[in-house]
Structure formats: C-alpha cells, structure tokens
PDB file of C-alpha atoms in Angstrom:
ATOM      1  CA  UNK E   1     -32.264 -43.071  11.329  1.00  0.00           C
ATOM      2  CA  UNK E   2     -33.367 -39.716  12.783  1.00  0.00           C
ATOM      3  CA  UNK E   3     -30.071 -39.451  14.662  1.00  0.00           C
ATOM      4  CA  UNK E   4     -28.080 -40.013  11.450  1.00  0.00           C
ATOM      5  CA  UNK E   5     -30.078 -37.323   9.606  1.00  0.00           C
ATOM      6  CA  UNK E   6     -29.524 -34.819  12.435  1.00  0.00           C
ATOM      7  CA  UNK E   7     -25.824 -35.680  12.542  1.00  0.00           C
ATOM      8  CA  UNK E   8     -25.577 -35.177   8.775  1.00  0.00           C
ATOM      9  CA  UNK E   9     -27.485 -31.851   9.047  1.00  0.00           C
ATOM     10  CA  UNK E  10     -25.153 -30.611  11.813  1.00  0.00           C
ATOM     11  CA  UNK E  11     -22.089 -31.637   9.772  1.00  0.00           C
ATOM     12  CA  UNK E  12     -23.447 -29.807   6.708  1.00  0.00           C
ATOM     13  CA  UNK E  13     -24.190 -26.687   8.743  1.00  0.00           C
ATOM     14  CA  UNK E  14     -20.707 -26.786  10.261  1.00  0.00           C
ATOM     15  CA  UNK E  15     -19.195 -27.088   6.767  1.00  0.00           C
ATOM     16  CA  UNK E  16     -21.242 -24.092   5.584  1.00  0.00           C
ATOM     17  CA  UNK E  17     -20.124 -22.034   8.593  1.00  0.00           C
ATOM     18  CA  UNK E  18     -16.509 -22.974   7.973  1.00  0.00           C
ATOM     19  CA  UNK E  19     -16.758 -22.066   4.280  1.00  0.00           C
ATOM     20  CA  UNK E  20     -18.451 -18.771   5.134  1.00  0.00           C
ATOM     21  CA  UNK E  21     -15.751 -17.980   7.696  1.00  0.00           C
ATOM     22  CA  UNK E  22     -13.038 -18.811   5.150  1.00  0.00           C
ATOM     23  CA  UNK E  23     -14.699 -16.576   2.548  1.00  0.00           C
ATOM     24  CA  UNK E  24     -14.900 -13.709   5.030  1.00  0.00           C
ATOM     25  CA  UNK E  25     -11.248 -14.131   6.030  1.00  0.00           C
ATOM     26  CA  UNK E  26     -10.164 -14.117   2.378  1.00  0.00           C
ATOM     27  CA  UNK E  27     -12.257 -11.009   1.720  1.00  0.00           C
ATOM     28  CA  UNK E  28     -10.720  -9.258   4.729  1.00  0.00           C
ATOM     29  CA  UNK E  29      -7.234 -10.253   3.558  1.00  0.00           C
ATOM     30  CA  UNK E  30      -7.905  -8.909   0.046  1.00  0.00           C
ATOM     31  CA  UNK E  31      -9.219  -5.686   1.545  1.00  0.00           C
ATOM     32  CA  UNK E  32      -6.167  -5.342   3.779  1.00  0.00           C
ATOM     33  CA  UNK E  33      -3.792  -6.014   0.889  1.00  0.00           C
ATOM     34  CA  UNK E  34      -5.604  -3.526  -1.348  1.00  0.00           C
ATOM     35  CA  UNK E  35      -5.380  -0.885   1.399  1.00  0.00           C
ATOM     36  CA  UNK E  36      -1.675  -1.612   1.886  1.00  0.00           C
ATOM     37  CA  UNK E  37      -1.028  -1.316  -1.853  1.00  0.00           C
ATOM     38  CA  UNK E  38      -2.886   2.009  -1.975  1.00  0.00           C
ATOM     39  CA  UNK E  39      -0.842   3.302   0.975  1.00  0.00           C
ATOM     40  CA  UNK E  40       2.379   2.138  -0.675  1.00  0.00           C
ATOM     41  CA  UNK E  41       1.455   3.901  -3.927  1.00  0.00           C
ATOM     42  CA  UNK E  42       0.643   7.095  -2.022  1.00  0.00           C
ATOM     43  CA  UNK E  43       4.004   6.943  -0.220  1.00  0.00           C
ATOM     44  CA  UNK E  44       5.835   6.363  -3.505  1.00  0.00           C
ATOM     45  CA  UNK E  45       4.055   9.301  -5.164  1.00  0.00           C
ATOM     46  CA  UNK E  46       4.816  11.548  -2.186  1.00  0.00           C
ATOM     47  CA  UNK E  47       8.460  10.462  -2.222  1.00  0.00           C
ATOM     48  CA  UNK E  48       8.730  11.128  -5.970  1.00  0.00           C
ATOM     49  CA  UNK E  49       7.144  14.564  -5.548  1.00  0.00           C
ATOM     50  CA  UNK E  50       9.622  15.344  -2.760  1.00  0.00           C
ATOM     51  CA  UNK E  51      12.542  14.185  -4.909  1.00  0.00           C
ATOM     52  CA  UNK E  52      11.320  16.317  -7.818  1.00  0.00           C
ATOM     53  CA  UNK E  53      11.015  19.325  -5.535  1.00  0.00           C
ATOM     54  CA  UNK E  54      14.516  18.728  -4.182  1.00  0.00           C
ATOM     55  CA  UNK E  55      15.872  18.487  -7.743  1.00  0.00           C
ATOM     56  CA  UNK E  56      14.333  21.871  -8.593  1.00  0.00           C
ATOM     57  CA  UNK E  57      15.900  23.415  -5.476  1.00  0.00           C
ATOM     58  CA  UNK E  58      19.304  21.942  -6.328  1.00  0.00           C
ATOM     59  CA  UNK E  59      19.105  23.229  -9.917  1.00  0.00           C
ATOM     60  CA  UNK E  60      18.222  26.692  -8.637  1.00  0.00           C
ATOM     61  CA  UNK E  61      21.077  26.600  -6.109  1.00  0.00           C
ATOM     62  CA  UNK E  62      23.500  25.454  -8.802  1.00  0.00           C
ATOM     63  CA  UNK E  63      22.384  28.206 -11.142  1.00  0.00           C
ATOM     64  CA  UNK E  64      22.715  30.828  -8.392  1.00  0.00           C
ATOM     65  CA  UNK E  65      26.167  29.492  -7.482  1.00  0.00           C
ATOM     66  CA  UNK E  66      27.330  29.653 -11.095  1.00  0.00           C
ATOM     67  CA  UNK E  67      26.004  33.192 -11.479  1.00  0.00           C
ATOM     68  CA  UNK E  68      27.780  34.253  -8.308  1.00  0.00           C
ATOM     69  CA  UNK E  69      31.016  32.622  -9.482  1.00  0.00           C
ATOM     70  CA  UNK E  70      30.759  34.414 -12.826  1.00  0.00           C
ATOM     71  CA  UNK E  71      30.124  37.709 -11.043  1.00  0.00           C
ATOM     72  CA  UNK E  72      33.138  37.192  -8.808  1.00  0.00           C
ATOM     73  CA  UNK E  73      35.306  36.180 -11.784  1.00  0.00           C
ATOM     74  CA  UNK E  74      34.325  39.320 -13.658  1.00  0.00           C
ATOM     75  CA  UNK E  75      34.976  41.426 -10.580  1.00  0.00           C
ATOM     76  CA  UNK E  76      38.445  39.977 -10.164  1.00  0.00           C
TER      77      UNK E  76
END
C-alpha cells in the first residue's frame, strides 16, 4: 500500500514537472514570436521611411531636371 502511494505521488510530481516545463516552453515561444513580430514591424517601418525619403529625392531630382530642361529650351 505504501509503495502504491509513493508511486502515485512520484507520477503526480512528474506530471506537474512536465506541465510546468510545457508552460515555460510555450511562454518562451510566445516571447520569441512577440520579439520577432516587433523586429519585423521595425524593419517594415524603416523600409517605408527609406522609400519615402527616396521618393522625395526622386521628386527633387525630377523637378531640377525639368527646370534645367526649361532653361536650356529657353536658351536655345
């Protein structure tokens, strides 16, 4: 009888350890995924900012080109 109770106690403790380990692994996975999502959002924002900056540069270049073409046309 004592042996059966000890066996049951060890099995219960093992189950609790396994559940605790599973909970910790899930928590770590959620944390990792949240960090990855944050990094992805930061990269996307940085890429958008870079694209916006490039668009401004291209508009400025286009405007300067058109002004130069108009100047040359008037000179000719």
